[in-house]
PDB file of C-alpha atoms in Angstrom:
ATOM      1  CA  GLN A   1      75.607  49.252 136.966  1.00  0.00           C
ATOM      2  CA  SER A   2      78.385  51.343 135.414  1.00  0.00           C
ATOM      3  CA  GLU A   3      81.765  52.027 136.884  1.00  0.00           C
ATOM      4  CA  SER A   4      84.261  54.744 136.093  1.00  0.00           C
ATOM      5  CA  PRO A   5      87.679  53.466 137.066  1.00  0.00           C
ATOM      6  CA  GLU A   6      90.315  56.095 137.670  1.00  0.00           C
ATOM      7  CA  VAL A   7      93.733  55.785 136.075  1.00  0.00           C
ATOM      8  CA  SER A   8      96.842  57.792 136.844  1.00  0.00           C
ATOM      9  CA  GLU A   9      99.403  56.316 134.470  1.00  0.00           C
ATOM     10  CA  GLU A  10      99.779  55.890 130.736  1.00  0.00           C
ATOM     11  CA  GLY A  11      99.052  52.495 129.305  1.00  0.00           C
ATOM     12  CA  THR A  12      96.576  50.138 127.704  1.00  0.00           C
ATOM     13  CA  TYR A  13      93.667  49.250 129.913  1.00  0.00           C
ATOM     14  CA  VAL A  14      91.229  46.403 129.277  1.00  0.00           C
ATOM     15  CA  LEU A  15      87.848  46.684 130.879  1.00  0.00           C
ATOM     16  CA  VAL A  16      85.939  43.448 131.347  1.00  0.00           C
ATOM     17  CA  GLY A  17      82.265  43.509 132.050  1.00  0.00           C
ATOM     18  CA  ARG A  18      79.855  40.674 132.899  1.00  0.00           C
ATOM     19  CA  ASN A  19      76.136  40.726 132.831  1.00  0.00           C
ATOM     20  CA  GLU A  20      73.841  38.745 135.135  1.00  0.00           C
ATOM     21  CA  PHE A  21      74.090  35.739 132.820  1.00  0.00           C
ATOM     22  CA  GLY A  22      77.896  35.585 133.065  1.00  0.00           C
ATOM     23  CA  CYS A  23      78.498  36.810 129.538  1.00  0.00           C
ATOM     24  CA  GLU A  24      81.664  38.846 129.262  1.00  0.00           C
ATOM     25  CA  SER A  25      82.323  41.897 127.138  1.00  0.00           C
ATOM     26  CA  PHE A  26      85.706  43.532 126.645  1.00  0.00           C
ATOM     27  CA  ASP A  27      86.823  47.017 125.711  1.00  0.00           C
ATOM     28  CA  THR A  28      90.320  48.409 125.408  1.00  0.00           C
ATOM     29  CA  VAL A  29      91.293  51.981 126.207  1.00  0.00           C
ATOM     30  CA  ILE A  30      94.704  53.475 125.534  1.00  0.00           C
ATOM     31  CA  VAL A  31      95.610  56.272 127.947  1.00  0.00           C
ATOM     32  CA  THR A  32      98.358  58.695 126.952  1.00  0.00           C
ATOM     33  CA  GLU A  33      99.661  61.629 128.883  1.00  0.00           C
ATOM     34  CA  VAL A  34      99.252  64.948 127.105  1.00  0.00           C
ATOM     35  CA  LEU A  35     101.559  67.645 128.379  1.00  0.00           C
ATOM     36  CA  PRO A  36     100.249  71.176 128.516  1.00  0.00           C
ATOM     37  CA  PRO A  37     101.639  73.538 125.906  1.00  0.00           C
ATOM     38  CA  VAL A  38     104.700  75.531 126.898  1.00  0.00           C
ATOM     39  CA  VAL A  39     103.926  79.232 126.805  1.00  0.00           C
ATOM     40  CA  ASP A  40     106.871  81.616 127.179  1.00  0.00           C
ATOM     41  CA  LEU A  41     106.292  85.312 126.576  1.00  0.00           C
ATOM     42  CA  GLY A  42     109.814  86.235 127.642  1.00  0.00           C
ATOM     43  CA  GLU A  43     110.852  89.110 129.895  1.00  0.00           C
ATOM     44  CA  ASP A  44     108.593  92.031 130.752  1.00  0.00           C
ATOM     45  CA  ARG A  45     108.582  94.677 128.024  1.00  0.00           C
ATOM     46  CA  ILE A  46     109.131  98.440 128.080  1.00  0.00           C
ATOM     47  CA  GLY A  47     108.022 100.609 125.202  1.00  0.00           C
ATOM     48  CA  CYS A  48     107.830 104.257 124.374  1.00  0.00           C
ATOM     49  CA  ILE A  49     104.677 106.281 125.018  1.00  0.00           C
ATOM     50  CA  GLY A  50     102.775 106.504 121.750  1.00  0.00           C
ATOM     51  CA  SER A  51     104.186 103.272 120.351  1.00  0.00           C
ATOM     52  CA  GLU A  52     102.889  99.728 120.329  1.00  0.00           C
ATOM     53  CA  ILE A  53     104.469  96.510 121.512  1.00  0.00           C
ATOM     54  CA  THR A  54     103.879  93.232 119.689  1.00  0.00           C
ATOM     55  CA  LEU A  55     103.418  90.167 121.915  1.00  0.00           C
ATOM     56  CA  THR A  56     103.575  86.710 120.335  1.00  0.00           C
ATOM     57  CA  VAL A  57     102.726  83.196 121.499  1.00  0.00           C
ATOM     58  CA  ASP A  58     104.758  80.443 119.864  1.00  0.00           C
ATOM     59  CA  SER A  59     102.527  77.532 120.905  1.00  0.00           C
ATOM     60  CA  ILE A  60      99.963  75.446 119.055  1.00  0.00           C
ATOM     61  CA  GLY A  61      96.429  75.368 120.336  1.00  0.00           C
ATOM     62  CA  MET A  62      93.499  77.663 121.061  1.00  0.00           C
ATOM     63  CA  ILE A  63      94.929  80.999 122.198  1.00  0.00           C
ATOM     64  CA  PHE A  64      93.257  83.508 124.508  1.00  0.00           C
ATOM     65  CA  TRP A  65      94.963  86.822 125.271  1.00  0.00           C
ATOM     66  CA  LEU A  66      93.645  88.470 128.416  1.00  0.00           C
ATOM     67  CA  ASN A  67      94.078  91.932 129.956  1.00  0.00           C
ATOM     68  CA  ASN A  68      92.190  93.001 133.042  1.00  0.00           C
ATOM     69  CA  GLY A  69      90.037  89.885 132.766  1.00  0.00           C
ATOM     70  CA  GLN A  70      88.909  90.744 129.240  1.00  0.00           C
ATOM     71  CA  VAL A  71      89.659  88.609 126.203  1.00  0.00           C
ATOM     72  CA  LEU A  72      91.652  90.762 123.759  1.00  0.00           C
ATOM     73  CA  SER A  73      92.348  88.328 120.933  1.00  0.00           C
ATOM     74  CA  ASN A  74      92.474  84.712 119.837  1.00  0.00           C
ATOM     75  CA  ASN A  75      95.447  85.301 117.486  1.00  0.00           C
ATOM     76  CA  ALA A  76      99.027  84.260 118.141  1.00  0.00           C
ATOM     77  CA  THR A  77     100.082  87.912 117.968  1.00  0.00           C
ATOM     78  CA  VAL A  78      98.572  90.911 119.729  1.00  0.00           C
ATOM     79  CA  ASN A  79      99.664  94.562 119.502  1.00  0.00           C
ATOM     80  CA  VAL A  80      99.310  96.494 122.752  1.00  0.00           C
ATOM     81  CA  THR A  81      99.412 100.248 123.363  1.00  0.00           C
ATOM     82  CA  GLU A  82      98.399 100.295 127.032  1.00  0.00           C
ATOM     83  CA  GLU A  83     100.324  99.369 130.132  1.00  0.00           C
ATOM     84  CA  GLY A  84      99.245  96.330 132.078  1.00  0.00           C
ATOM     85  CA  GLU A  85      99.544  92.644 132.721  1.00  0.00           C
ATOM     86  CA  TYR A  86      98.891  90.511 129.658  1.00  0.00           C
ATOM     87  CA  ILE A  87      98.122  86.796 129.970  1.00  0.00           C
ATOM     88  CA  ALA A  88      98.361  84.280 127.155  1.00  0.00           C
ATOM     89  CA  ASN A  89      96.343  81.092 127.706  1.00  0.00           C
ATOM     90  CA  VAL A  90      96.886  78.230 125.249  1.00  0.00           C
ATOM     91  CA  ILE A  91      94.588  75.199 125.316  1.00  0.00           C
ATOM     92  CA  ALA A  92      95.746  72.116 123.422  1.00  0.00           C
ATOM     93  CA  GLY A  93      94.923  68.439 123.213  1.00  0.00           C
ATOM     94  CA  SER A  94      92.402  67.257 125.764  1.00  0.00           C
ATOM     95  CA  GLN A  95      91.892  70.634 127.357  1.00  0.00           C
ATOM     96  CA  CYS A  96      95.457  70.806 128.703  1.00  0.00           C
ATOM     97  CA  ALA A  97      96.302  74.442 129.242  1.00  0.00           C
ATOM     98  CA  GLY A  98      99.496  76.431 129.537  1.00  0.00           C
ATOM     99  CA  ARG A  99      99.837  80.100 130.327  1.00  0.00           C
ATOM    100  CA  ASP A 100     102.321  82.874 130.844  1.00  0.00           C
ATOM    101  CA  THR A 101     102.076  86.438 132.005  1.00  0.00           C
ATOM    102  CA  ILE A 102     104.001  89.507 130.852  1.00  0.00           C
ATOM    103  CA  ASN A 103     103.935  93.066 132.165  1.00  0.00           C
ATOM    104  CA  VAL A 104     104.070  95.910 129.658  1.00  0.00           C
ATOM    105  CA  THR A 105     105.010  99.475 130.598  1.00  0.00           C
ATOM    106  CA  PHE A 106     105.476 102.585 128.498  1.00  0.00           C
ATOM    107  CA  GLU A 107     107.955 105.341 129.272  1.00  0.00           C
ATOM    108  CA  PRO A 108     108.369 108.825 127.874  1.00  0.00           C
ATOM    109  CA  GLY A 109     111.128 109.307 125.370  1.00  0.00           C
ATOM    110  CA  PRO A 110     114.046 111.631 125.942  1.00  0.00           C
ATOM    111  CA  THR A 111     113.794 115.360 125.398  1.00  0.00           C
ATOM    112  CA  LEU A 112     115.759 117.026 122.606  1.00  0.00           C
ATOM    113  CA  GLU A 113     116.153 120.638 121.543  1.00  0.00           C
ATOM    114  CA  LEU A 114     118.708 121.727 118.931  1.00  0.00           C
ATOM    115  CA  GLY A 115     117.880 125.421 119.101  1.00  0.00           C
ATOM    116  CA  ASP A 116     117.377 127.903 116.314  1.00  0.00           C
ATOM    117  CA  ASN A 117     118.623 127.656 112.738  1.00  0.00           C
ATOM    118  CA  LEU A 118     122.165 128.908 112.115  1.00  0.00           C
ATOM    119  CA  GLU A 119     123.344 131.505 109.591  1.00  0.00           C
ATOM    120  CA  LEU A 120     127.031 131.286 108.846  1.00  0.00           C
ATOM    121  CA  CYS A 121     129.233 133.277 106.524  1.00  0.00           C
ATOM    122  CA  ALA A 122     131.226 131.306 103.981  1.00  0.00           C
ATOM    123  CA  GLY A 123     134.265 129.728 105.684  1.00  0.00           C
ATOM    124  CA  ASP A 124     132.894 130.211 109.226  1.00  0.00           C
ATOM    125  CA  THR A 125     132.092 127.390 111.668  1.00  0.00           C
ATOM    126  CA  GLY A 126     129.258 127.072 114.106  1.00  0.00           C
ATOM    127  CA  THR A 127     128.163 124.726 116.840  1.00  0.00           C
ATOM    128  CA  ILE A 128     124.874 122.909 117.260  1.00  0.00           C
ATOM    129  CA  THR A 129     124.278 121.791 120.828  1.00  0.00           C
ATOM    130  CA  ALA A 130     121.792 119.032 121.592  1.00  0.00           C
ATOM    131  CA  ASP A 131     120.017 119.941 124.830  1.00  0.00           C
ATOM    132  CA  THR A 132     118.837 116.456 125.851  1.00  0.00           C
ATOM    133  CA  ASP A 133     118.456 113.974 128.654  1.00  0.00           C
ATOM    134  CA  GLY A 134     119.015 111.111 126.189  1.00  0.00           C
ATOM    135  CA  ASP A 135     121.807 108.574 126.323  1.00  0.00           C
ATOM    136  CA  ASP A 136     123.051 108.295 122.714  1.00  0.00           C
ATOM    137  CA  ILE A 137     122.984 110.550 119.678  1.00  0.00           C
ATOM    138  CA  ILE A 138     123.277 110.110 115.921  1.00  0.00           C
ATOM    139  CA  TRP A 139     123.846 113.207 113.750  1.00  0.00           C
ATOM    140  CA  PHE A 140     122.633 113.556 110.138  1.00  0.00           C
ATOM    141  CA  LEU A 141     123.418 116.041 107.424  1.00  0.00           C
ATOM    142  CA  ASP A 142     120.837 116.115 104.638  1.00  0.00           C
ATOM    143  CA  ASN A 143     119.523 112.683 105.808  1.00  0.00           C
ATOM    144  CA  GLU A 144     122.975 111.067 105.687  1.00  0.00           C
ATOM    145  CA  VAL A 145     124.606 109.819 108.893  1.00  0.00           C
ATOM    146  CA  ILE A 146     127.619 111.891 109.923  1.00  0.00           C
ATOM    147  CA  SER A 147     130.100 109.123 110.672  1.00  0.00           C
ATOM    148  CA  GLY A 148     131.971 109.248 113.987  1.00  0.00           C
ATOM    149  CA  GLU A 149     129.969 112.096 115.542  1.00  0.00           C
ATOM    150  CA  THR A 150     128.638 110.922 118.908  1.00  0.00           C
ATOM    151  CA  ASP A 151     129.081 114.015 121.079  1.00  0.00           C
ATOM    152  CA  PHE A 152     126.155 116.187 122.033  1.00  0.00           C
ATOM    153  CA  GLU A 153     127.847 119.161 120.350  1.00  0.00           C
ATOM    154  CA  LEU A 154     128.456 119.224 116.609  1.00  0.00           C
ATOM    155  CA  THR A 155     130.798 121.571 114.793  1.00  0.00           C
ATOM    156  CA  VAL A 156     129.178 122.781 111.571  1.00  0.00           C
ATOM    157  CA  THR A 157     131.232 123.864 108.571  1.00  0.00           C
ATOM    158  CA  GLU A 158     128.859 123.450 105.638  1.00  0.00           C
ATOM    159  CA  PRO A 159     125.245 124.426 104.936  1.00  0.00           C
ATOM    160  CA  GLY A 160     122.431 121.896 104.985  1.00  0.00           C
ATOM    161  CA  GLU A 161     119.770 120.355 107.144  1.00  0.00           C
ATOM    162  CA  TYR A 162     121.211 118.939 110.363  1.00  0.00           C
ATOM    163  CA  ARG A 163     119.210 116.414 112.300  1.00  0.00           C
ATOM    164  CA  ALA A 164     119.861 114.605 115.587  1.00  0.00           C
ATOM    165  CA  LEU A 165     118.297 111.365 116.725  1.00  0.00           C
ATOM    166  CA  VAL A 166     118.579 110.709 120.447  1.00  0.00           C
ATOM    167  CA  THR A 167     117.908 107.401 122.210  1.00  0.00           C
ATOM    168  CA  GLY A 168     116.894 107.205 125.865  1.00  0.00           C
ATOM    169  CA  ALA A 169     115.176 104.905 128.352  1.00  0.00           C
ATOM    170  CA  GLY A 170     113.385 101.923 126.861  1.00  0.00           C
ATOM    171  CA  ASN A 171     115.203 102.612 123.571  1.00  0.00           C
ATOM    172  CA  CYS A 172     112.790 105.458 122.919  1.00  0.00           C
ATOM    173  CA  GLU A 173     113.949 107.829 120.197  1.00  0.00           C
ATOM    174  CA  VAL A 174     113.268 111.460 119.481  1.00  0.00           C
ATOM    175  CA  GLY A 175     114.539 113.703 116.701  1.00  0.00           C
ATOM    176  CA  ASP A 176     114.977 117.413 116.010  1.00  0.00           C
ATOM    177  CA  GLU A 177     116.454 119.368 113.120  1.00  0.00           C
ATOM    178  CA  VAL A 178     117.963 122.728 112.262  1.00  0.00           C
ATOM    179  CA  SER A 179     119.266 124.301 109.054  1.00  0.00           C
TER     180      SER A 179
END
């Protein structure tokens, strides 16, 4: 007859067995508690439509990324381009599992229109107006940042290629240029 004793605490257990002749046999089993891996994907993520978001698990074990019940990857890192709930399952040790869930959404970037190119006579000034719903703007002249210019209107005194980079919701960026 075999028995399967249940244990609920760590420790060293000695199992003694006797046969019908009274002969004893011993076996020792060491039971250790294995904690499940800690899986922390952080806060939900917002990206820009058309971009990808990289999700990373920083746990050791067998990794299974799931989305809509489908296994996406067994790598520690997965790049996602679609909205949804992403689940990272990590199995370590004696089948101890940890998991975390993160929601990913994608938002449109801001709009930006700088208008038509300008033609100025020597010594004249002009104004470029950024028509945008963005939050922040960076101006460039010939690919160099124009220091200190953060308004949505820029006074122009010299020829060149002017570019604006606008940041909006979800840190999405959009650019436009005029000459």
